[in-house]
Amino acid sequence: MNSDVQRLALILEPLAADGLADALAAAVTGLAGHIGVRIATPGAVDMFALAEDRARPRPVGAAVELTCRSTDADATLFDAARQVAAGLAGRIDAARSTVAIGPLHVIEQRAGDALMVIAARRDPSLTAAAFFDWWYNQHAPLARRLLGGTIPFGYEQVHVDQARSRTACGHVGFGWEPLDVYETLVAPSFQTFIDIYADQAFQQGLVEDEAGHIDHASLWAGGMDGCAVAMERG
């Protein structure tokens, strides 16, 4: 379960939607030459209105994902995050925005412009090591089995390091949230996710497996329009 690729996600609370996409694009200018950059802005479909039996999560207002394969990834990613945060000054609520950083595990590689961005804390009864073992070795394979053996969307897990994330928040001037989960699901269109939400057996199977593992009261999520400025390929 080791990974030499690190991802830093800035989970943003915009002050206004007008001009947000342009401001994000300007803030990441110049970064794509040495790290992977993906921008996520709110999509036209409210995905979580489709899951009527689940509590609504805190919405993700926007996100910037920075990905790097480096022996000194933190320095590279922290510098990039500072640039992005500085470029968004006056456009985001820094105190209500946060950072999640950790090793990236790509469960399923697929391209697309429709994203589901999800963040959460683990159940407090679990250690971080036990939680990440469950998430990678049990929960991800279960999703594949429930979907008939093939995951029809990209599935990317970041096993969040809380200590590094707290340090990163200090570097960029954001509020800190003690997250353990940051994941991105990637599909060609939101219809892929709509079809999955219509599968009650899939939904029930995931919810039952998440019991005692994920603190659903801590959930952040959003259906997002994604724009890959450049994806790090190592």
PDB file of C-alpha atoms in Angstrom, residues 115-193:
ATOM      1  CA  LEU A 115     -15.855  14.749 -10.538  1.00  0.00           C
ATOM      2  CA  MET A 116     -17.102  13.693  -7.138  1.00  0.00           C
ATOM      3  CA  VAL A 117     -14.868  15.156  -4.433  1.00  0.00           C
ATOM      4  CA  ILE A 118     -15.299  13.642  -0.952  1.00  0.00           C
ATOM      5  CA  ALA A 119     -13.519  14.301   2.349  1.00  0.00           C
ATOM      6  CA  ALA A 120     -14.193  12.920   5.826  1.00  0.00           C
ATOM      7  CA  ARG A 121     -12.762  11.753   9.139  1.00  0.00           C
ATOM      8  CA  ARG A 122     -12.412   8.164  10.213  1.00  0.00           C
ATOM      9  CA  ASP A 123     -14.467   6.734  13.057  1.00  0.00           C
ATOM     10  CA  PRO A 124     -12.686   7.688  16.292  1.00  0.00           C
ATOM     11  CA  SER A 125     -12.508   4.041  17.364  1.00  0.00           C
ATOM     12  CA  LEU A 126      -9.948   3.334  14.616  1.00  0.00           C
ATOM     13  CA  THR A 127      -6.270   4.145  14.308  1.00  0.00           C
ATOM     14  CA  ALA A 128      -5.199   5.813  11.080  1.00  0.00           C
ATOM     15  CA  ALA A 129      -3.337   2.654  10.025  1.00  0.00           C
ATOM     16  CA  ALA A 130      -6.364   0.426  10.618  1.00  0.00           C
ATOM     17  CA  PHE A 131      -8.640   2.834   8.764  1.00  0.00           C
ATOM     18  CA  PHE A 132      -6.399   3.107   5.694  1.00  0.00           C
ATOM     19  CA  ASP A 133      -6.023  -0.683   5.589  1.00  0.00           C
ATOM     20  CA  TRP A 134      -9.831  -1.049   5.568  1.00  0.00           C
ATOM     21  CA  TRP A 135     -10.331   1.705   2.973  1.00  0.00           C
ATOM     22  CA  TYR A 136      -7.777   0.347   0.500  1.00  0.00           C
ATOM     23  CA  ASN A 137      -7.980  -3.418   1.061  1.00  0.00           C
ATOM     24  CA  GLN A 138     -11.677  -3.896   1.910  1.00  0.00           C
ATOM     25  CA  HIS A 139     -13.812  -0.938   0.869  1.00  0.00           C
ATOM     26  CA  ALA A 140     -12.343  -0.367  -2.609  1.00  0.00           C
ATOM     27  CA  PRO A 141     -12.523  -4.071  -3.608  1.00  0.00           C
ATOM     28  CA  LEU A 142     -16.098  -4.184  -2.256  1.00  0.00           C
ATOM     29  CA  ALA A 143     -17.089  -1.291  -4.523  1.00  0.00           C
ATOM     30  CA  ARG A 144     -15.624  -3.183  -7.476  1.00  0.00           C
ATOM     31  CA  ARG A 145     -17.554  -6.365  -6.589  1.00  0.00           C
ATOM     32  CA  LEU A 146     -20.835  -4.483  -6.075  1.00  0.00           C
ATOM     33  CA  LEU A 147     -20.405  -2.926  -9.516  1.00  0.00           C
ATOM     34  CA  GLY A 148     -19.999  -6.312 -11.173  1.00  0.00           C
ATOM     35  CA  GLY A 149     -16.217  -6.418 -11.236  1.00  0.00           C
ATOM     36  CA  THR A 150     -15.587  -3.142 -13.078  1.00  0.00           C
ATOM     37  CA  ILE A 151     -15.504   0.353 -11.602  1.00  0.00           C
ATOM     38  CA  PRO A 152     -16.928   2.628 -14.349  1.00  0.00           C
ATOM     39  CA  PHE A 153     -15.221   5.743 -13.016  1.00  0.00           C
ATOM     40  CA  GLY A 154     -11.772   6.844 -11.925  1.00  0.00           C
ATOM     41  CA  TYR A 155     -11.235   6.249  -8.211  1.00  0.00           C
ATOM     42  CA  GLU A 156      -8.392   8.074  -6.444  1.00  0.00           C
ATOM     43  CA  GLN A 157      -7.734   7.829  -2.699  1.00  0.00           C
ATOM     44  CA  VAL A 158      -5.543  10.208  -0.703  1.00  0.00           C
ATOM     45  CA  HIS A 159      -4.646   8.705   2.679  1.00  0.00           C
ATOM     46  CA  VAL A 160      -4.526  12.008   4.525  1.00  0.00           C
ATOM     47  CA  ASP A 161      -1.641  12.675   6.911  1.00  0.00           C
ATOM     48  CA  GLN A 162      -3.140  14.928   9.575  1.00  0.00           C
ATOM     49  CA  ALA A 163       0.174  16.265  10.882  1.00  0.00           C
ATOM     50  CA  ARG A 164       1.401  17.249   7.419  1.00  0.00           C
ATOM     51  CA  SER A 165      -2.005  18.698   6.566  1.00  0.00           C
ATOM     52  CA  ARG A 166      -1.976  20.850   9.686  1.00  0.00           C
ATOM     53  CA  THR A 167       1.499  22.118   8.783  1.00  0.00           C
ATOM     54  CA  ALA A 168       0.327  22.884   5.245  1.00  0.00           C
ATOM     55  CA  CYS A 169      -2.662  24.827   6.571  1.00  0.00           C
ATOM     56  CA  GLY A 170      -0.244  26.973   8.574  1.00  0.00           C
ATOM     57  CA  HIS A 171       1.858  27.625   5.472  1.00  0.00           C
ATOM     58  CA  VAL A 172      -1.115  28.849   3.419  1.00  0.00           C
ATOM     59  CA  GLY A 173      -3.128  30.499   6.217  1.00  0.00           C
ATOM     60  CA  PHE A 174      -6.127  28.125   6.053  1.00  0.00           C
ATOM     61  CA  GLY A 175      -8.180  26.630   8.870  1.00  0.00           C
ATOM     62  CA  TRP A 176      -7.302  23.054   9.804  1.00  0.00           C
ATOM     63  CA  GLU A 177      -9.790  20.182   9.678  1.00  0.00           C
ATOM     64  CA  PRO A 178      -8.593  16.794  11.004  1.00  0.00           C
ATOM     65  CA  LEU A 179      -9.486  14.800   7.877  1.00  0.00           C
ATOM     66  CA  ASP A 180      -8.460  11.246   7.023  1.00  0.00           C
ATOM     67  CA  VAL A 181     -10.249  10.817   3.682  1.00  0.00           C
ATOM     68  CA  TYR A 182      -9.831  12.766   0.487  1.00  0.00           C
ATOM     69  CA  GLU A 183     -11.023  11.015  -2.642  1.00  0.00           C
ATOM     70  CA  THR A 184     -11.839  11.968  -6.191  1.00  0.00           C
ATOM     71  CA  LEU A 185     -14.131   9.999  -8.482  1.00  0.00           C
ATOM     72  CA  VAL A 186     -13.720  10.840 -12.177  1.00  0.00           C
ATOM     73  CA  ALA A 187     -16.232  10.147 -14.982  1.00  0.00           C
ATOM     74  CA  PRO A 188     -16.943  11.358 -18.529  1.00  0.00           C
ATOM     75  CA  SER A 189     -20.282  12.825 -17.394  1.00  0.00           C
ATOM     76  CA  PHE A 190     -22.488  13.131 -14.332  1.00  0.00           C
ATOM     77  CA  GLN A 191     -24.820  10.527 -15.849  1.00  0.00           C
ATOM     78  CA  THR A 192     -22.337   7.856 -14.733  1.00  0.00           C
ATOM     79  CA  PHE A 193     -22.804   8.930 -11.108  1.00  0.00           C
TER      80      PHE A 193
END
